[in-house]
Each structure stands twice: as C-alpha cells, then as structure tokens.
mmCIF file of C-alpha atoms in Angstrom:
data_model
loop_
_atom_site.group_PDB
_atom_site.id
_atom_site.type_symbol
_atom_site.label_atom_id
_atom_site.label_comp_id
_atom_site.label_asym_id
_atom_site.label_seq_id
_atom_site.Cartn_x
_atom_site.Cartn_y
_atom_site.Cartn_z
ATOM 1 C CA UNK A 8 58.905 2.980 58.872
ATOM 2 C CA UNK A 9 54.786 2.947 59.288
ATOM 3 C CA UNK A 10 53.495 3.371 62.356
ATOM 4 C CA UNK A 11 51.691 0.407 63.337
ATOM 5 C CA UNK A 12 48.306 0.028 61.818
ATOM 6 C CA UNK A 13 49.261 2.049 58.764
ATOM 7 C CA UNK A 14 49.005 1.326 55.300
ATOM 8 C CA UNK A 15 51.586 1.745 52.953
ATOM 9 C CA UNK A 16 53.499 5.317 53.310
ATOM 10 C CA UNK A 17 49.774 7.465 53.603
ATOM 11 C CA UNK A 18 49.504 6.407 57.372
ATOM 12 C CA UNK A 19 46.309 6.019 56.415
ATOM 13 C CA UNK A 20 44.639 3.153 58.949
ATOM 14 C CA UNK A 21 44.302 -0.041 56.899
ATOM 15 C CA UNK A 22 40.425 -1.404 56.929
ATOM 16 C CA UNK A 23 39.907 -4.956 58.086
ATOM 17 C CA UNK A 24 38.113 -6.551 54.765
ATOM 18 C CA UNK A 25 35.672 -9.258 54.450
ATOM 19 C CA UNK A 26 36.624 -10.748 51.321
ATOM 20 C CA UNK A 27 38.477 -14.142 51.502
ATOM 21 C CA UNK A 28 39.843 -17.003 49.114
ATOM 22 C CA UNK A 29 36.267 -17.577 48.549
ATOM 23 C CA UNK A 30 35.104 -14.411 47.922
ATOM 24 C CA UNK A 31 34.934 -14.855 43.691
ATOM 25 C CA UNK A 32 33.494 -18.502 43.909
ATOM 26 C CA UNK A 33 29.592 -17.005 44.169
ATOM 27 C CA UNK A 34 27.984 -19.398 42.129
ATOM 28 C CA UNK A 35 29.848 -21.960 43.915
ATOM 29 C CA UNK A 36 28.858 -21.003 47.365
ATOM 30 C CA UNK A 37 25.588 -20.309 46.255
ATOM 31 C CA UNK A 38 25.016 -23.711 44.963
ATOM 32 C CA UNK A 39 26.348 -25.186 48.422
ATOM 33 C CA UNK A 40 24.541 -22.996 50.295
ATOM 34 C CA UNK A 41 20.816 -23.545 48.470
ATOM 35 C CA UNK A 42 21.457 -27.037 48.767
ATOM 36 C CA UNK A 43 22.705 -27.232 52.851
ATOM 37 C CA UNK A 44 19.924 -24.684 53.465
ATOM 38 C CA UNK A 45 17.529 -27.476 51.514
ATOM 39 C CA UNK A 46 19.221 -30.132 54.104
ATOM 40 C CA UNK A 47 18.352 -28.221 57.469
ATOM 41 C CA UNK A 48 14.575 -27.612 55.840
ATOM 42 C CA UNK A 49 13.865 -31.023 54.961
ATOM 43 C CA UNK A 50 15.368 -32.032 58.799
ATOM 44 C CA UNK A 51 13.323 -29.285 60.179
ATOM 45 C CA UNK A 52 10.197 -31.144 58.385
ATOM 46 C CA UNK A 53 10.839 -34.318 59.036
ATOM 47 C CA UNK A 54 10.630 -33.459 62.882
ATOM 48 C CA UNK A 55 7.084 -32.677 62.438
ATOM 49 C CA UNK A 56 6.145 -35.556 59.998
ATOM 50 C CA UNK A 57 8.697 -38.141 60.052
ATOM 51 C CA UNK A 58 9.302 -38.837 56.648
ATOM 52 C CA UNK A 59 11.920 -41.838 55.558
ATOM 53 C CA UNK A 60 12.062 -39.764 52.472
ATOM 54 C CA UNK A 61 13.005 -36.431 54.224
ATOM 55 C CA UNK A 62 15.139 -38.161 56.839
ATOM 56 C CA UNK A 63 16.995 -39.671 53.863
ATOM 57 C CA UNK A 64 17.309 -36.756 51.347
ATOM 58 C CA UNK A 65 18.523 -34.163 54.162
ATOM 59 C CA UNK A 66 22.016 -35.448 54.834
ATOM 60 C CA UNK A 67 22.735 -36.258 51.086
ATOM 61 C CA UNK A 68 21.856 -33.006 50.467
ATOM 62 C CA UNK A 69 24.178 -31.508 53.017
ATOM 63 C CA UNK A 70 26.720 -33.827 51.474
ATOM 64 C CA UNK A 71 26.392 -33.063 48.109
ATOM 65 C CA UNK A 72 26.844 -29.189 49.096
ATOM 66 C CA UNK A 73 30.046 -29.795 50.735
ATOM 67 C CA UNK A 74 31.418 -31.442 48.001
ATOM 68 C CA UNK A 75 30.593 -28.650 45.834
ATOM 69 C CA UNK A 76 31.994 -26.007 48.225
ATOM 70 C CA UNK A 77 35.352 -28.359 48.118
ATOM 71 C CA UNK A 78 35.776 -28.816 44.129
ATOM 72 C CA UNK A 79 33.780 -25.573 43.115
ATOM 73 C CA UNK A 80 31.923 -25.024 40.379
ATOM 74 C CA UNK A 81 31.655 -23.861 36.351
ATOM 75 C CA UNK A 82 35.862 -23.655 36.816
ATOM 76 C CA UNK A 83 35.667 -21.507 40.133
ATOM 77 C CA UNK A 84 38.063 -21.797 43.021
ATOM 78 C CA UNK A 85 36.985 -24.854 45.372
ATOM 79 C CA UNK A 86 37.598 -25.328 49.166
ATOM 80 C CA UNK A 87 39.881 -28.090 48.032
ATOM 81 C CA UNK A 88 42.219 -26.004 45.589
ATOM 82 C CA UNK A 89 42.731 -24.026 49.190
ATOM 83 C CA UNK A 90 43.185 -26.327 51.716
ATOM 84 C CA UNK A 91 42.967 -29.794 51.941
ATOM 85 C CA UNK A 92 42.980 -29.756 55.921
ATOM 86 C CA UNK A 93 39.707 -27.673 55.455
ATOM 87 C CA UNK A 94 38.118 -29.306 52.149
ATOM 88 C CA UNK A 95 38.665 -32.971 53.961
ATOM 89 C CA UNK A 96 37.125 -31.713 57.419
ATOM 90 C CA UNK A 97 33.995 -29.876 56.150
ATOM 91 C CA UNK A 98 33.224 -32.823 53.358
ATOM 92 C CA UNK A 99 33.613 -35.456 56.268
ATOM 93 C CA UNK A 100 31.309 -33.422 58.786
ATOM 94 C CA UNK A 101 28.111 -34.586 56.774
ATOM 95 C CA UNK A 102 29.452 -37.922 56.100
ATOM 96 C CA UNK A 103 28.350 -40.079 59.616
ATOM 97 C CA UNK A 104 24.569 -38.645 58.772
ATOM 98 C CA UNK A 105 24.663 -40.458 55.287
ATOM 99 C CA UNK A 106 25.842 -43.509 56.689
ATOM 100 C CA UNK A 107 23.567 -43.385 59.645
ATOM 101 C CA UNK A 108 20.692 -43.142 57.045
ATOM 102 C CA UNK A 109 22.082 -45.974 54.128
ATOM 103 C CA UNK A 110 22.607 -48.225 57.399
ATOM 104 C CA UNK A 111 19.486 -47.841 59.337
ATOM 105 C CA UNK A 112 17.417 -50.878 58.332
ATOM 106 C CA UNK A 113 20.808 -52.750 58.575
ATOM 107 C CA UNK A 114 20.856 -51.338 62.344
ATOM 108 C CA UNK A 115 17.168 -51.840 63.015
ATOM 109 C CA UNK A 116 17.244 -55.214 62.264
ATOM 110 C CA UNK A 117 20.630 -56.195 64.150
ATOM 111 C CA UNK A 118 18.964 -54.115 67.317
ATOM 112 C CA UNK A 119 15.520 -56.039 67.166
ATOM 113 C CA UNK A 120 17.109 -59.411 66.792
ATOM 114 C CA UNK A 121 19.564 -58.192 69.913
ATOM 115 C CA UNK A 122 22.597 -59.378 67.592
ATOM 116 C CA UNK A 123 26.424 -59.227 68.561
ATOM 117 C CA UNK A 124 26.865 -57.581 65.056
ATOM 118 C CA UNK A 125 24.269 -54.443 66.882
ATOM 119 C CA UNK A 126 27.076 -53.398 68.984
ATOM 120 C CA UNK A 127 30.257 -53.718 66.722
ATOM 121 C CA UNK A 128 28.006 -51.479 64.333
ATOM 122 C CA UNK A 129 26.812 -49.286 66.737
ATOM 123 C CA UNK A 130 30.758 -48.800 68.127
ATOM 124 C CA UNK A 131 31.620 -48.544 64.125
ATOM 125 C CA UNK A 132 29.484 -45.689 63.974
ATOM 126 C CA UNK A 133 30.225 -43.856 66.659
ATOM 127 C CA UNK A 134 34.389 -44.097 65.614
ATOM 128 C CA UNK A 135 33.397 -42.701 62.552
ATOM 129 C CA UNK A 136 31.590 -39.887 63.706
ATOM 130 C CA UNK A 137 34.069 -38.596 66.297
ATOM 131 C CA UNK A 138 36.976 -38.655 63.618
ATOM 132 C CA UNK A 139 34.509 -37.333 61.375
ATOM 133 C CA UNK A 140 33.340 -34.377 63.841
ATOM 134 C CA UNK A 141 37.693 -33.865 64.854
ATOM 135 C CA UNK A 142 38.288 -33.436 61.535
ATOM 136 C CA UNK A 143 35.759 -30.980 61.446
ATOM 137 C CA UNK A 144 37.122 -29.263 64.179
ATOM 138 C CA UNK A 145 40.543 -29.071 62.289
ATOM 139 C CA UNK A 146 39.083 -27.785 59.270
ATOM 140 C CA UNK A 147 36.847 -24.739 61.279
ATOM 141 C CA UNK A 148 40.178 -23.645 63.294
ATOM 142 C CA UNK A 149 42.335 -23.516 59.127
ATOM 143 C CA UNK A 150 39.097 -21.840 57.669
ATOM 144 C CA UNK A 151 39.196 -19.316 60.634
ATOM 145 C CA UNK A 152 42.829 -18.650 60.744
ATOM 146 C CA UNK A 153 43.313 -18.502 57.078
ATOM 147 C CA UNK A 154 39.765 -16.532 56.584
ATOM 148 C CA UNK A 155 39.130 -18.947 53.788
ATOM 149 C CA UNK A 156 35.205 -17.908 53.979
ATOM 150 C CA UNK A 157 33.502 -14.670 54.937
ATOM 151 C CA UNK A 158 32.987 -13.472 58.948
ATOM 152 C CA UNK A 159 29.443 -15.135 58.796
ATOM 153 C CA UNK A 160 29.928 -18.333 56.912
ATOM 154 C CA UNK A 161 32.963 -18.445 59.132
ATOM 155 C CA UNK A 162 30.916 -18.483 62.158
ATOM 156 C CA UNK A 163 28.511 -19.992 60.997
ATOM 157 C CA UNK A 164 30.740 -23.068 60.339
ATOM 158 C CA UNK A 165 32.198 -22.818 63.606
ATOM 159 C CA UNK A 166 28.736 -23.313 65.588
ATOM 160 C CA UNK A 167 27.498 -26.337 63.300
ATOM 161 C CA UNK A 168 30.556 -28.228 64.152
ATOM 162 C CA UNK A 169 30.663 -27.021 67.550
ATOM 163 C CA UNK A 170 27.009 -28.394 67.756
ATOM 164 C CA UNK A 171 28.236 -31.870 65.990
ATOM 165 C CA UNK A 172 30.742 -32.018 68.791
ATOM 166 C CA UNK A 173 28.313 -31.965 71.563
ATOM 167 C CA UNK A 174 25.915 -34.503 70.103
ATOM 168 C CA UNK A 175 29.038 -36.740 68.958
ATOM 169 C CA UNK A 176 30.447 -37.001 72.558
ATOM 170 C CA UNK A 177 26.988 -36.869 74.402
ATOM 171 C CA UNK A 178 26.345 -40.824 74.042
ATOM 172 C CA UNK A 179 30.209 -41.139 75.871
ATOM 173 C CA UNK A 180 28.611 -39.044 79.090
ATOM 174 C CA UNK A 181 27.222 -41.426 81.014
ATOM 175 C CA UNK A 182 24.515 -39.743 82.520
ATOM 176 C CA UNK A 183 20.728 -39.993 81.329
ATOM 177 C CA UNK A 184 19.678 -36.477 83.014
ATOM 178 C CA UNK A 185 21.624 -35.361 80.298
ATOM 179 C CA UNK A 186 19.229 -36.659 77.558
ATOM 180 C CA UNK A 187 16.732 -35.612 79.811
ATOM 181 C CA UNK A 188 18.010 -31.753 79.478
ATOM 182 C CA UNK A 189 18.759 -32.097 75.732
ATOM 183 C CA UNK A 190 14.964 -33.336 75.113
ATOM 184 C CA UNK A 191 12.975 -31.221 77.323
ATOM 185 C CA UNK A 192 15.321 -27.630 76.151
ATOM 186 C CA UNK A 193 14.392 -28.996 72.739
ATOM 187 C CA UNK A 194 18.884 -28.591 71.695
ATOM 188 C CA UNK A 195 18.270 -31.148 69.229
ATOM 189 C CA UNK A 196 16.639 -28.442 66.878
ATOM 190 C CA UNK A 197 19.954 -26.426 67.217
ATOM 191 C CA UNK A 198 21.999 -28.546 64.599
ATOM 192 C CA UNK A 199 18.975 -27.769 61.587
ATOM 193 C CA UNK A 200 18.396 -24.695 62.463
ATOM 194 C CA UNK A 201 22.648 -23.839 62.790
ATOM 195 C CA UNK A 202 23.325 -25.966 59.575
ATOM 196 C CA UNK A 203 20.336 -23.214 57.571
ATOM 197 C CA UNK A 204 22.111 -20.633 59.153
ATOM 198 C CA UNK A 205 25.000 -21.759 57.367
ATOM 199 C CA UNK A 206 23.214 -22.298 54.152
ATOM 200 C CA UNK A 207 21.778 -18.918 54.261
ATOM 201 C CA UNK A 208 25.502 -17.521 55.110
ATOM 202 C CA UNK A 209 27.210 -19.540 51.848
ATOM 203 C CA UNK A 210 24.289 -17.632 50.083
ATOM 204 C CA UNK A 211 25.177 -14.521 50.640
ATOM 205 C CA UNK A 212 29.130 -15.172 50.535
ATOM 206 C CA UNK A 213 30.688 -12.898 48.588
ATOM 207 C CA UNK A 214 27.278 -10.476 47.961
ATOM 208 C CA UNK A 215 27.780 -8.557 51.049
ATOM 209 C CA UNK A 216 28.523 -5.648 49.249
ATOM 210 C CA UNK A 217 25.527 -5.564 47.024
ATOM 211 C CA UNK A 218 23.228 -6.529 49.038
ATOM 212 C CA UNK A 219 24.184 -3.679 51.557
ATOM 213 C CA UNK A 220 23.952 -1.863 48.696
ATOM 214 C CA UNK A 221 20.281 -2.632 47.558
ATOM 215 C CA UNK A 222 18.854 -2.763 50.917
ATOM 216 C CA UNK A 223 20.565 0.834 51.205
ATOM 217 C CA UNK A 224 19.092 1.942 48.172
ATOM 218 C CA UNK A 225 15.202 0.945 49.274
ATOM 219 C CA UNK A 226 15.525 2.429 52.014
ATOM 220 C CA UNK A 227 16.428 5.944 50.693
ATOM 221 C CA UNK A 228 13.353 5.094 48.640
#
C-alpha cells in the first residue's frame, strides 16, 4: 500500500494541479470573461458619468457571459454539461441586474406617483434577487468542491457572490448608519471592480501555463 500522499507505486508526492473541467474550454472562458470584464468597465464608467446606456449595457453584458460560460462555445465543454447546480446559480447571479434595468422606468413611475403597485414591485424584486444571490451561493460552494474552474476564477467567483450577498440582504438591516458606512467607505465600487476581477480570471483560465511561461521567458531576456 502507498504511503499517504503518494502517487501510484513511485512514492513519489502527487502535485496538487490547477487544471479543472474547464480547463480545455479557452475560447469559451475567454469569451465570458472579455465580455463580464466589459460589464464591470462600463459599471465602473457609468459611476463617473451616469449613462442610461452604460447602466443598461453592463448587466446584459454580464448576462450574456454567463450564459456562454454555461453552454460553451464552437462545441467546447459548457458550465452546464458539468453541473446544473452550478450553470443555474452563476447564470441567475446576473439576472436581478437585468431586470432591475428593463424595469426601471416601470419603477420610477410607480415610485413618483406613490402607487400600491411601487411596493409589490419593489418586494418582487427583492424575492428575486435573494433566490437569485442563494442560488449563487449554491453554485460557488459545487464549483469549489468539484474545482469546476481554476484557483483564481474560483475565488474570484466566490467574492462576487459573496459581495451580491451583502448588498442583497443590506436593504433587510434595518439600520441607516449602515448605508451611511457603505457610502462614505465607497463598498459599492467592490461589486465592479470584484466582477473585472473575475473577467480578467475567466481570461486567463486555462493559460496559466503559458503565460508563466512567456512572462518567464522575458524576463531571462
């Protein structure tokens, strides 16, 4: 019998690897990734000149690149041909944005007119963001048990829906000092700026090697 740790009958130590279900889909991820990275850019714009345009495109964006990462593409393995848990979770994350956006006059109108039909939207929306943002959950804890993605999509995943969680359940905290906080600490730049990092890691999925690789090369240059 091995002694634990070994590999095969060498007793050679086995070497954690990053590689993962997702690991061959490159154009796949890299198509998801340009176009989530796109998302958190035009979300980091529109912050500094509030464009409908922007604040529209972003989260269909986002959306479209999930649904990519989940079906795959040019005949390469999808999220969805993995798990469906995980596929169903990290499509639905970027859903409540989209809705947000296609119902906003809707909401702006209800709100000014001080309408009953405000609130039953308004409670609407926030159902469907907090089964949007547990399914989310779900599908982070599969894709990190089941390494479906590389260490740094991975994590990467894990803080944009841990960041979708805190701004999901912050309207249920009845407190106002901690709007206050979330304002002045500037927290609501964390989900753009997490949801590029992500882009940036989808990227790279599955190019770890050769990049390594390159950047090793220049520098013996």
């Amino acid at each position: 019998m091995s002694a634990p740790g070994a590999s095969g009958a060498t007793g050679v130590p086995s070497v954690p690897s990053a590689s993962s279900a997702m690991s061959g889909s490159t154009r796949t991820t890299l198509v998801a990734g340009v176009l989530v990275g796109l998302s958190a850019a035009t979300a980091l714009v529109d912050l500094v000149v509030a464009s409908s345009l922007l604040r529209t495109a972003g989260p269909l964006l986002a959306l479209t690149g999930a649904v990519l990462l989940v079906v795959g593409v040019r005949d390469e393995t999808g999220l969805g041909r993995v798990s469906a848990v995980a596929s169903t979770g990290v499509v639905l994350l970027f859903v409540p944005d989209v809705v947000d956006q296609a119902l906003s006059s809707t909401w702006s109108d209800l709100a000014t007119s001080a309408s009953p039909g405000a609130l039953t939207l308004g409670t609407a929306l926030s159902v469907l963001r907090l089964v949007a943002v547990g399914l989310a959950v779900a599908a982070a804890v599969v894709v990190v048990r089941r390494r479906l993605l590389e260490p740094w999509a991975r994590r990467a995943l894990v803080a944009v829906v841990v960041a979708a969680a805190f701004f999901a359940l912050m309207p249920l905290i009845p407190s106002s000092t901690l709007g206050l906080i979330v304002i002045v600490t500037r927290l609501y730049l964390l989900p753009p700026v997490l949801s590029l990092l992500l882009g940036v890691a989808l990227v790279l999925h599955g190019r770890g090697g050769r990049v390594r690789s390159r950047v090793g090369r220049g520098l013996e240059a």
